[in-house]
mmCIF file of C-alpha atoms in Angstrom:
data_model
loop_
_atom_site.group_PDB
_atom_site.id
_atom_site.type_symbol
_atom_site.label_atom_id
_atom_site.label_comp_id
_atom_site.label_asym_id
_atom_site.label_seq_id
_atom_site.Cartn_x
_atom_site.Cartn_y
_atom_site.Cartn_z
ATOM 1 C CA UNK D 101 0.000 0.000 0.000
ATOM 2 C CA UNK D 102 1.281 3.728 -0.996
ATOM 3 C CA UNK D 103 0.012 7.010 -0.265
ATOM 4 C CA UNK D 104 0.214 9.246 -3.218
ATOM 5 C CA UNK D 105 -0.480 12.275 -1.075
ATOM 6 C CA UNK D 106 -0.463 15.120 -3.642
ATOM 7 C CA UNK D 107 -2.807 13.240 -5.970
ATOM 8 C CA UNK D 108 -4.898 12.514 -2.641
ATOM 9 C CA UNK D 109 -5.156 8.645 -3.929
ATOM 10 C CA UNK D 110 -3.958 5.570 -1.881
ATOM 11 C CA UNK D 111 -2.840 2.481 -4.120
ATOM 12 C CA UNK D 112 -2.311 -0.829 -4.235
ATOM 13 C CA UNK D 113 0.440 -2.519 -5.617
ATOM 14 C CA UNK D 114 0.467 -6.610 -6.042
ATOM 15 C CA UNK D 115 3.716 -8.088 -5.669
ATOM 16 C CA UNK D 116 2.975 -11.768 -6.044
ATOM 17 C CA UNK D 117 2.777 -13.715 -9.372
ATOM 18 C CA UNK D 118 -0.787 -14.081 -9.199
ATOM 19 C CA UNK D 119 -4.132 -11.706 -9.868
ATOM 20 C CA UNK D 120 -5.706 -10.428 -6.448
ATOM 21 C CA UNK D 121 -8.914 -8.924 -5.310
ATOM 22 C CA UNK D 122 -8.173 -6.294 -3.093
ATOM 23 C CA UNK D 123 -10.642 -3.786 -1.328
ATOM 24 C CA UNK D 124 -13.536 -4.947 -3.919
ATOM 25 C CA UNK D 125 -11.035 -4.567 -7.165
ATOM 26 C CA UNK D 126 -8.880 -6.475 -9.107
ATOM 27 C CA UNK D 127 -5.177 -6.102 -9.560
ATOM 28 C CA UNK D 128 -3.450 -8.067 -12.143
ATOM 29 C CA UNK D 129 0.292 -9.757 -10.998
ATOM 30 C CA UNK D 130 2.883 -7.459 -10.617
ATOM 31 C CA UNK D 131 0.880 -4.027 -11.370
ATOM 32 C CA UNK D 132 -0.616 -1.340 -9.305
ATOM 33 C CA UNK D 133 -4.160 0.214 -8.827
ATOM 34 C CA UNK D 134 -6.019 2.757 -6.822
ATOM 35 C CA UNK D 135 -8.183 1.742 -4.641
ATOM 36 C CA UNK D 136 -9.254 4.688 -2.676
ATOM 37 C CA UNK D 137 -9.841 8.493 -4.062
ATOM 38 C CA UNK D 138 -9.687 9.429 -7.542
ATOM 39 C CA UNK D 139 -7.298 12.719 -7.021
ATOM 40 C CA UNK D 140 -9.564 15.333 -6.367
ATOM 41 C CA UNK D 141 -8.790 16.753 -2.753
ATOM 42 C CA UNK D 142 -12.489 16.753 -1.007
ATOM 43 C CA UNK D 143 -14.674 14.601 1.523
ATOM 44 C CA UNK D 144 -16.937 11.785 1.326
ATOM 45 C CA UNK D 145 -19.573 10.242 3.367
ATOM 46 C CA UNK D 146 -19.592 7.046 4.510
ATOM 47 C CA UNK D 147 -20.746 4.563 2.248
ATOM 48 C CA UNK D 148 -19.077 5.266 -0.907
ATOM 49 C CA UNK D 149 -16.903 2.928 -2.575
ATOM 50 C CA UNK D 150 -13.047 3.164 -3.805
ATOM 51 C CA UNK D 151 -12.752 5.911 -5.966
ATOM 52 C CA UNK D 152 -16.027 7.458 -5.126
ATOM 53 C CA UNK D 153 -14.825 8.411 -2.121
ATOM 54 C CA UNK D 154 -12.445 11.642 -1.717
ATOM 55 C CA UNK D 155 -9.377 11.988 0.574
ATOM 56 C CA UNK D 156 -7.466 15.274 1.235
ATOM 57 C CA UNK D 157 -3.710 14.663 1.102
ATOM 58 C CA UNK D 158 -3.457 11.321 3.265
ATOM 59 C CA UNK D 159 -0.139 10.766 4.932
ATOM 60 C CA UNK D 160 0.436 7.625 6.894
ATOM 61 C CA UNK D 161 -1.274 4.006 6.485
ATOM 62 C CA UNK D 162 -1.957 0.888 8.967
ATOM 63 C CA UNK D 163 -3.457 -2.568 7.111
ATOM 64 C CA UNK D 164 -5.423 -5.068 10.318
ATOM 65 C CA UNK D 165 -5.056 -8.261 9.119
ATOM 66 C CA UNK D 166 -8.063 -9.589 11.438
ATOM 67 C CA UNK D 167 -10.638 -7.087 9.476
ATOM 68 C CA UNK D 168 -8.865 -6.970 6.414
ATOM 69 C CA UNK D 169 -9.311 -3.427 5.997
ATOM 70 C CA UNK D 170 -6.924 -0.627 5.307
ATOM 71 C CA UNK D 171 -6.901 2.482 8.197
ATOM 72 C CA UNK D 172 -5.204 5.980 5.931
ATOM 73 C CA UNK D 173 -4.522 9.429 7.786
ATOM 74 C CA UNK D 174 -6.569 11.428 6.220
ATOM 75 C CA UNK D 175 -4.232 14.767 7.337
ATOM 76 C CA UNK D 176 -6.517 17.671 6.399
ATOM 77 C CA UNK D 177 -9.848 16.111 7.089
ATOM 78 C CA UNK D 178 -8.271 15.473 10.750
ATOM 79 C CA UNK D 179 -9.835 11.917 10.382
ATOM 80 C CA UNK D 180 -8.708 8.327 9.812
ATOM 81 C CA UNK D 181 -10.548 6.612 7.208
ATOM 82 C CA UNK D 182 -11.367 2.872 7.335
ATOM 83 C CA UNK D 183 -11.532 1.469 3.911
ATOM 84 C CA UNK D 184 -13.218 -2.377 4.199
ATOM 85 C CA UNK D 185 -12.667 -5.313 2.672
ATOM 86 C CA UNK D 186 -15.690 -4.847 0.221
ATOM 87 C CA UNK D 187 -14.211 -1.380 -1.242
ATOM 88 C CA UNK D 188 -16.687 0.945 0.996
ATOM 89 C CA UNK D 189 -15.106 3.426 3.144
ATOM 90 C CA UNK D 190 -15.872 5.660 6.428
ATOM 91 C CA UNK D 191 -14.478 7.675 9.109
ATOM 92 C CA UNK D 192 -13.196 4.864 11.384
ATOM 93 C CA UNK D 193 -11.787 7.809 13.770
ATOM 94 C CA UNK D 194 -11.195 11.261 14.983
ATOM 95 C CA UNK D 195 -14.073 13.810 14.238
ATOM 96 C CA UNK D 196 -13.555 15.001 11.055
ATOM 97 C CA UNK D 197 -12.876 18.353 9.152
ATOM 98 C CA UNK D 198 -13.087 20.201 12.349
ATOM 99 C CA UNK D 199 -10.842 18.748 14.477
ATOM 100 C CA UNK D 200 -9.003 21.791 16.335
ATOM 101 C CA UNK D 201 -12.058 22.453 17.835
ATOM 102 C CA UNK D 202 -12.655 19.396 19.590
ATOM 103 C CA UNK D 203 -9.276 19.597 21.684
ATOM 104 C CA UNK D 204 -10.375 19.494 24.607
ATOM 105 C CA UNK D 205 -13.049 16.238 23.564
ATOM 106 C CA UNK D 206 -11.359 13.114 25.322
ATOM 107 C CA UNK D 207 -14.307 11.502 27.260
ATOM 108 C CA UNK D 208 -16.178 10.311 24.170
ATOM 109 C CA UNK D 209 -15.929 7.472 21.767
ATOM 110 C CA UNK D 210 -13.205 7.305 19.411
ATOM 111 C CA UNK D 211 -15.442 8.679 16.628
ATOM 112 C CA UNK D 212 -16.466 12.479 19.138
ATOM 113 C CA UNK D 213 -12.229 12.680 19.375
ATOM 114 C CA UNK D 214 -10.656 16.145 17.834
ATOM 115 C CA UNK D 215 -7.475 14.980 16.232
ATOM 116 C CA UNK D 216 -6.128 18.022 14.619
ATOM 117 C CA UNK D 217 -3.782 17.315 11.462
ATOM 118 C CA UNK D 218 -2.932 13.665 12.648
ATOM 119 C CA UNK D 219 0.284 11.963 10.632
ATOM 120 C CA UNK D 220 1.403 8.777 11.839
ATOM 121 C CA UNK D 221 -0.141 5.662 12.571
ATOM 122 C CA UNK D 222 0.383 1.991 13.598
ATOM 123 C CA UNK D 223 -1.635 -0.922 14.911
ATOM 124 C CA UNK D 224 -1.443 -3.952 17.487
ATOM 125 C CA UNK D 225 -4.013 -6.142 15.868
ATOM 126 C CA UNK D 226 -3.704 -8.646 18.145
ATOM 127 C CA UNK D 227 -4.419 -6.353 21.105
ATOM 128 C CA UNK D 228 -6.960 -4.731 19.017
ATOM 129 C CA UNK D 229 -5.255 -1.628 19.673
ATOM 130 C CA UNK D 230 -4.356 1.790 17.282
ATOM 131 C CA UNK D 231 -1.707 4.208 17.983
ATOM 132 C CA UNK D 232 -2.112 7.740 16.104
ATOM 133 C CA UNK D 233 0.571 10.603 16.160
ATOM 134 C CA UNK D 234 -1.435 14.040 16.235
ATOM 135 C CA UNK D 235 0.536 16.710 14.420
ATOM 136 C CA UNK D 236 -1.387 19.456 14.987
ATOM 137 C CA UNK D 237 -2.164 18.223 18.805
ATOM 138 C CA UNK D 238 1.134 17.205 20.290
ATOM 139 C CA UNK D 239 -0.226 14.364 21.644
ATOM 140 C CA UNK D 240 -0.053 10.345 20.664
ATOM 141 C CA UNK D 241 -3.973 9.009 21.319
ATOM 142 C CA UNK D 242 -4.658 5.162 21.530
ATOM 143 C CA UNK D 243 -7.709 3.989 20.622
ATOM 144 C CA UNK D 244 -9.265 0.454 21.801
ATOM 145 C CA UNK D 245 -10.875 -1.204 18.389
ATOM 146 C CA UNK D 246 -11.594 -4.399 20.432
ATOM 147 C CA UNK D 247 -15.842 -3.968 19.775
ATOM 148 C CA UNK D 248 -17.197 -5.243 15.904
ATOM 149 C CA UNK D 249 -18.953 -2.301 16.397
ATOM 150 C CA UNK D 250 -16.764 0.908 15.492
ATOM 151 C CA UNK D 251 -19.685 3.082 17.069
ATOM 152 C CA UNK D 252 -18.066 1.763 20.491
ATOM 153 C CA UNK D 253 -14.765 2.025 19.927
ATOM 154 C CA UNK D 254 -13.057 4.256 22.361
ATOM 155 C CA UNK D 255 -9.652 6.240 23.040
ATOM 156 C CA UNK D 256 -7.668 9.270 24.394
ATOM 157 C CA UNK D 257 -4.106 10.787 24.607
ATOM 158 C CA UNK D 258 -1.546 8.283 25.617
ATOM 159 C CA UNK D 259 1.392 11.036 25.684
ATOM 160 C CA UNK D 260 1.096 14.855 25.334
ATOM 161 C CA UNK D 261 -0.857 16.804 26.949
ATOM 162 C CA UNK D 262 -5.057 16.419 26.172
ATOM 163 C CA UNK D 263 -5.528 20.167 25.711
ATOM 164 C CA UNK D 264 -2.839 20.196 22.423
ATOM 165 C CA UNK D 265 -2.568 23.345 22.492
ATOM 166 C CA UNK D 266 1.371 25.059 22.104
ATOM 167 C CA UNK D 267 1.050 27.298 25.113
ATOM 168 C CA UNK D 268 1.492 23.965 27.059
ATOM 169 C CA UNK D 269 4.116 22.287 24.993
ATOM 170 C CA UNK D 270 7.591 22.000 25.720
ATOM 171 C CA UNK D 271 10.764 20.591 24.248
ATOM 172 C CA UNK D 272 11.882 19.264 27.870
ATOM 173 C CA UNK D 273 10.299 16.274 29.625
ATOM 174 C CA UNK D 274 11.638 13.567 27.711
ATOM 175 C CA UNK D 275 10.168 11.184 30.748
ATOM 176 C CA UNK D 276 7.572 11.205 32.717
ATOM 177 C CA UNK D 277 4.580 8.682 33.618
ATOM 178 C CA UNK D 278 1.469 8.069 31.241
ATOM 179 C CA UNK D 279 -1.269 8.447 34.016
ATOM 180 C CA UNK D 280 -3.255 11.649 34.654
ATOM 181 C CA UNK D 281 -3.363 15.278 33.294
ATOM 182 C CA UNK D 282 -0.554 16.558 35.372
ATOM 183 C CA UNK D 283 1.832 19.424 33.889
ATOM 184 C CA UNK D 284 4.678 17.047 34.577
ATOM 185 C CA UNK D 285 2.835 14.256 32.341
ATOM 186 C CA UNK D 286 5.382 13.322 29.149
ATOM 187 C CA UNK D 287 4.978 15.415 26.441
ATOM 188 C CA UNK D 288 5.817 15.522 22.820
ATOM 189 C CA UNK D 289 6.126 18.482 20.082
ATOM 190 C CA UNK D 290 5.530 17.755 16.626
ATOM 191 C CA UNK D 291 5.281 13.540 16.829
ATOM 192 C CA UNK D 292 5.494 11.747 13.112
ATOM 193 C CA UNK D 293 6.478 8.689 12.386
ATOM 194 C CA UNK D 294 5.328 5.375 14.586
ATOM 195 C CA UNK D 295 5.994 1.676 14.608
ATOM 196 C CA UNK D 296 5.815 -1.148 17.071
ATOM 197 C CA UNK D 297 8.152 -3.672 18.417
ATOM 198 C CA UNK D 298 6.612 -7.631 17.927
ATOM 199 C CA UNK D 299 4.439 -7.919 21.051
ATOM 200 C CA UNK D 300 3.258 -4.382 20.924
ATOM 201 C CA UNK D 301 4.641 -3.680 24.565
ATOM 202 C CA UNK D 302 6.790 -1.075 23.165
ATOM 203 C CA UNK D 303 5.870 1.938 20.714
ATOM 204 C CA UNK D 304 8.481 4.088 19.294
ATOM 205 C CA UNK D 305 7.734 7.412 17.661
ATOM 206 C CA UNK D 306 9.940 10.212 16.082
ATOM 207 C CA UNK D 307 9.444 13.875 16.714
ATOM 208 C CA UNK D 308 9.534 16.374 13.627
ATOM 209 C CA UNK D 309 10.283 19.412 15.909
ATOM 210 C CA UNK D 310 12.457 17.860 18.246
ATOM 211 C CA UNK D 311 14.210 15.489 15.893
ATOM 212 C CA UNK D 312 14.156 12.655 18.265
ATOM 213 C CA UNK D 313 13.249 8.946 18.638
ATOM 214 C CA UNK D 314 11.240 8.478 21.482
ATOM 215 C CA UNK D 315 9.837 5.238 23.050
ATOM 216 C CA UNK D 316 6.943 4.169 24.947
ATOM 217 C CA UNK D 317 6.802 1.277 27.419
ATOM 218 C CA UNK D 318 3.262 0.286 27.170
ATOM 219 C CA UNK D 319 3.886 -3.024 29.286
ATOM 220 C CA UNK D 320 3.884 -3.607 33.249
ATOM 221 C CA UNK D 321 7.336 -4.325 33.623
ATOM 222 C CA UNK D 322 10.460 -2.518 32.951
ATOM 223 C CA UNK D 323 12.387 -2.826 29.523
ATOM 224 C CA UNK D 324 15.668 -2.265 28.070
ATOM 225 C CA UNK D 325 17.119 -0.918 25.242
ATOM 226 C CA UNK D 326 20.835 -0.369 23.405
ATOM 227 C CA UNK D 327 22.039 -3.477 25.291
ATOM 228 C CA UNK D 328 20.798 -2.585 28.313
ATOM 229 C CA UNK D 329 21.675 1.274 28.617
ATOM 230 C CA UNK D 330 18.208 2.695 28.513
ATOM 231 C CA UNK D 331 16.306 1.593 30.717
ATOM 232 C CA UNK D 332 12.505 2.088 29.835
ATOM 233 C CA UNK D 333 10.292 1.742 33.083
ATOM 234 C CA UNK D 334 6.605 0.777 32.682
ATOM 235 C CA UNK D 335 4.067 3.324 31.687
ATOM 236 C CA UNK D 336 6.950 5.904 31.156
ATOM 237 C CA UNK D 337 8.261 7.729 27.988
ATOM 238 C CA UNK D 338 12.142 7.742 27.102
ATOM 239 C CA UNK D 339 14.303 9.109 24.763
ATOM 240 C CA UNK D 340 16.183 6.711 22.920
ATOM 241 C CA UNK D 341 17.936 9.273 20.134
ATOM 242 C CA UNK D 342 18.231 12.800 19.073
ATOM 243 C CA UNK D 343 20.947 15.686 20.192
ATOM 244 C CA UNK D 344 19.486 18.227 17.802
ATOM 245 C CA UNK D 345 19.595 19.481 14.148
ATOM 246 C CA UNK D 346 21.321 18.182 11.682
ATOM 247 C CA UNK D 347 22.843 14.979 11.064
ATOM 248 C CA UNK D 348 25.744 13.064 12.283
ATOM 249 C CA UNK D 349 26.770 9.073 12.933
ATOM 250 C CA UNK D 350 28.355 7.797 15.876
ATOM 251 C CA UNK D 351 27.209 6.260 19.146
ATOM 252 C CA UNK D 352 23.609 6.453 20.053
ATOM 253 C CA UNK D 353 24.558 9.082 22.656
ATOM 254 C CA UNK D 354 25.799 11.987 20.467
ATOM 255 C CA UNK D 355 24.461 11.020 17.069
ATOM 256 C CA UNK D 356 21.398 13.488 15.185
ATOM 257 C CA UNK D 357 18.664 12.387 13.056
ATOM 258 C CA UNK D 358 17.130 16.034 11.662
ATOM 259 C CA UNK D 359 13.320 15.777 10.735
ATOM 260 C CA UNK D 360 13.045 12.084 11.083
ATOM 261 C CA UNK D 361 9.733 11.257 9.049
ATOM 262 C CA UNK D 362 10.131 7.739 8.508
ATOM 263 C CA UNK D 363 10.565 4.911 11.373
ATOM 264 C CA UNK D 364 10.714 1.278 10.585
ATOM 265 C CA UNK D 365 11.524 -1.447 13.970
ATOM 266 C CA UNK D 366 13.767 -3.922 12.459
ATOM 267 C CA UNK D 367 12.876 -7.473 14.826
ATOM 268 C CA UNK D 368 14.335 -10.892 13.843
ATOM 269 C CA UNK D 369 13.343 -14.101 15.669
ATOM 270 C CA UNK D 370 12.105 -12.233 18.779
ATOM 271 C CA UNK D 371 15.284 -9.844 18.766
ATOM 272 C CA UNK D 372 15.238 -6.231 18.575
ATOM 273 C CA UNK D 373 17.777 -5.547 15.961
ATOM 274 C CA UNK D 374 17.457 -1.429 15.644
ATOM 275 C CA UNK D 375 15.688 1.284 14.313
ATOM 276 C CA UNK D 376 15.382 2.677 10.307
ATOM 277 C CA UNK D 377 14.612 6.081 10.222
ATOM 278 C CA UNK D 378 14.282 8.484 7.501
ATOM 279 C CA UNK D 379 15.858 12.493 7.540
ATOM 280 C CA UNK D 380 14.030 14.391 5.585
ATOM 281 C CA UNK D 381 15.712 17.257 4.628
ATOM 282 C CA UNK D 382 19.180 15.406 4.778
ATOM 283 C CA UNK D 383 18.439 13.441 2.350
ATOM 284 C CA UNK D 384 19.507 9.558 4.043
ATOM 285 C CA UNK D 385 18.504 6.379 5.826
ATOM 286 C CA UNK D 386 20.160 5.763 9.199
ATOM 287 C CA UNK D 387 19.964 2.450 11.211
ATOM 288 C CA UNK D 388 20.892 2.518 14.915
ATOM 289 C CA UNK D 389 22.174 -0.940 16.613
ATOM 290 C CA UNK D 390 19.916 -1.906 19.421
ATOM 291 C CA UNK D 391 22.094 -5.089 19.271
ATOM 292 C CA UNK D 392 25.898 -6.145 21.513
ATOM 293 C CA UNK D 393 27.229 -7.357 18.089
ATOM 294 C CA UNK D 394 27.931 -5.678 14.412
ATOM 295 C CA UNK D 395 25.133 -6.291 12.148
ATOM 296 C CA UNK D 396 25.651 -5.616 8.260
ATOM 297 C CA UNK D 397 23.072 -3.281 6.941
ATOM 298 C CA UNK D 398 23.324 -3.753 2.969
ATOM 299 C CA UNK D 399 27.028 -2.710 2.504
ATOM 300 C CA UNK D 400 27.603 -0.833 5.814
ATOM 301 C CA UNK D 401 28.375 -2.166 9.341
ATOM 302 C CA UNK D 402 26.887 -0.611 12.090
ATOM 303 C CA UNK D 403 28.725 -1.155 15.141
ATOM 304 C CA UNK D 404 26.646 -1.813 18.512
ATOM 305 C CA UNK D 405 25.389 1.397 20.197
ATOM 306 C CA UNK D 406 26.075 3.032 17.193
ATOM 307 C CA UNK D 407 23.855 4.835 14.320
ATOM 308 C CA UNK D 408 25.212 4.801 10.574
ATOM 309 C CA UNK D 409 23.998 5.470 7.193
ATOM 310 C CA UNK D 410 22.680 3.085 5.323
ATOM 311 C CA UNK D 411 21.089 4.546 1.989
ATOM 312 C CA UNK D 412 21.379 7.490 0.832
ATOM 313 C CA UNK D 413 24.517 9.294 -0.427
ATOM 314 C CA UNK D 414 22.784 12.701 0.346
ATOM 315 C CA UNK D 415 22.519 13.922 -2.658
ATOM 316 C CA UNK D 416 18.797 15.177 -3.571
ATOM 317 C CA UNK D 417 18.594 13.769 -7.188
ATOM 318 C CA UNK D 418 18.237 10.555 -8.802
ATOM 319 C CA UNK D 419 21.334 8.730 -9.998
ATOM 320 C CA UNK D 420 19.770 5.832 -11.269
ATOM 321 C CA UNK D 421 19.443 2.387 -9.990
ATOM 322 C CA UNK D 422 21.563 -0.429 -9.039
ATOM 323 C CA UNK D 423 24.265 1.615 -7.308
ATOM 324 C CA UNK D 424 25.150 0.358 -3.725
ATOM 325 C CA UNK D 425 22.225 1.810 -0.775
ATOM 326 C CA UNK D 426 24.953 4.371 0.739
ATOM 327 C CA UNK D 427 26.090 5.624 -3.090
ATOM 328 C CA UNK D 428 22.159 5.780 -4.224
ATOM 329 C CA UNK D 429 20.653 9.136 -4.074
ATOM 330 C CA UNK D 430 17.390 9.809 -2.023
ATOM 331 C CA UNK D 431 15.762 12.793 -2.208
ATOM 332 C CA UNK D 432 13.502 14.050 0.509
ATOM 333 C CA UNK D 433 12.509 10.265 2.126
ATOM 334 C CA UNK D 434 9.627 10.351 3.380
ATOM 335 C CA UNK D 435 7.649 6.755 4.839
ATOM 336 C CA UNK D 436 9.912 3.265 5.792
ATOM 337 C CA UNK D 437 8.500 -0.092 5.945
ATOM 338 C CA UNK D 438 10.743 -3.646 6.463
ATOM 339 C CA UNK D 439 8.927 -6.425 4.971
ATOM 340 C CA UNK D 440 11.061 -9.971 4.613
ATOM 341 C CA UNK D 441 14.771 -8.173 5.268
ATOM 342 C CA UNK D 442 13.591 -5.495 2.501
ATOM 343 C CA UNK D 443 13.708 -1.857 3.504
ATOM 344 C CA UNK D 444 10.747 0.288 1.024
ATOM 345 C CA UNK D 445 11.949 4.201 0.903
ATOM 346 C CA UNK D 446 9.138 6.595 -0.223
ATOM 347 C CA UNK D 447 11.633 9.348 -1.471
ATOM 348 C CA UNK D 448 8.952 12.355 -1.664
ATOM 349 C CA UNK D 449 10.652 14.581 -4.251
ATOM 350 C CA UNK D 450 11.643 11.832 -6.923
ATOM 351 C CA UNK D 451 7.934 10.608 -6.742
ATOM 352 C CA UNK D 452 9.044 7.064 -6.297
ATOM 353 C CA UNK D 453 9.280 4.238 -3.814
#
């Protein structure tokens, strides 16, 4: 699945040697199709079907396998749209096209929530959880999609404060517990990109304005990270990476990951390798080493501890294909996703994957 955000479309592309039905349509072997919007920016009722129904410039994406339906950010309607298996679509969460007004709404269902421009998304679907990174908001909300009925599905603000507004934002309090309204609640400025570790106990999210990697232990008991340095206590909010602007390599420590958009958790056999994540405006793939040994990104080592670039020579064109990831150009990447030891880069300027 791809968001083509300026042509407010999401697509569908079928990488198996066989013909699929997907959302209601059919998509030959090896070929793409839209499935939902049809490029005019707008919004749609519930009910319509595939193209029928309009999206204005959708950002991130989140497929259940239980449902088998397709959640998209739908970034200025302040929504998420579910698109079903059958092709039809609706507002699966979030209030809609006014969504700064409803800032202070967190006692309703998930559908009465204001989500004001949200960006990033990611599911547990075996906890029957969703995780959703409010731009506009500051504030991460988790929604419970346990009921078949999506009328009953509920949520609030995990991290961030429930007001969203910037007068009670800051850049400090990387920590802090999950419980309550208190001022001295974790916060967040800006969040973006989000992905889970295997077991959903753990939910990682970058920061735009902060350029950070942040984690979230969402389990009861205390966890670990970078071989044991970070320690991640439950309910509580870390900082795993980010020492400002720019961009640098080095040990997890000192190391800077400017306007990191994309996040992908890289997991192997029940082992939390690292972390891919995109800079936007510096034009390169990093992977940090949650692991005590080397591992061998492509062509690059990354030592343990440490964060390295992986693709991306930082260049801002395209210099063709086949060249090796750290000597192929990338120009703005955007979205990340590992599937089967394959890293996909959306890079936004060069209109390609």
């Amino acid at each position: 699945y791809v968001t083509d955000t300026t042509n407010n479309v999401v697509w569908y592309y079928n990488l198996s040697i066989v013909d699929r039905t997907v959302h209601g349509l059919d998509v030959p072997a090896y070929s793409a199709k839209i499935i939902l919007g049809n490029g005019t920016r707008g919004i749609s009722p519930d009910g319509k079907f595939n193209s029928d129904f309009k999206l204005n410039y959708p950002r991130d994406l989140a497929f259940d396998p239980v449902t088998n339906s397709l959640f998209v950010v739908d970034y200025y309607n302040n929504r998420v749209v579910q698109l079903l298996s059958d092709g039809s679509a609706r507002r699966g969460l979030c209030y809609g096209n006014t969504g700064n007004t409803r800032a202070y709404n967190e006692n309703g269902t998930a559908l009465t929530r204001g989500c004001y421009r949200p960006i990033g998304i990611a599911i547990d679907a075996t906890n029957r959880k969703i995780y959703l990174a409010v731009y506009g908001h500051h504030n991460i909300k988790e929604f419970d999609i346990t009921d078949a009925d999506y009328n009953n599905w509920t949520g609030g603000v995990l991290v961030g404060r429930d007001n969203g507004t910037n007068g009670v934002v800051s850049y400090g309090y990387d920590s802090g517990v999950l419980s309550g309204y208190a001022t001295g609640r974790a916060r967040t400025r800006n969040p973006w990109a989000l992905d889970l570790n295997a077991d959903g106990s753990l939910l990682f999210f970058t920061e735009y304005a902060g350029s950070n990697l942040k984690v979230v232990n969402l389990s009861a008991t205390t966890k670990t990270l970078m071989n044991g340095a970070i320690s991640v206590p439950a309910g509580q909010v870390v900082k795993v990476i980010g020492n400002g602007g720019g961009v640098t390599e080095g040990s997890y420590t000192s190391a800077k990951i400017q306007q990191p958009k994309g996040l992908s958790v890289y997991e192997d056999a029940g082992v939390l390798k690292g972390f891919f994540i995109s800079s936007y405006n510096r034009d390169v793939v990093s992977f940090v080493n949650n692991t005590a040994s080397t591992i061998t990104i492509g062509d690059k080592d990354v030592e343990s501890g440490n964060l390295r670039w992986v693709f991306g020579d930082r260049g801002y064109r395209y210099n063709g294909d086949s060249n090796p990831g750290k000597l192929t150009s990338l120009w703005d990447p955007l979205g990340l996703e590992l599937v089967d030891n394959t890293l996909y880069v959306a890079s936004y300027t060069n209109a390609m994957v």
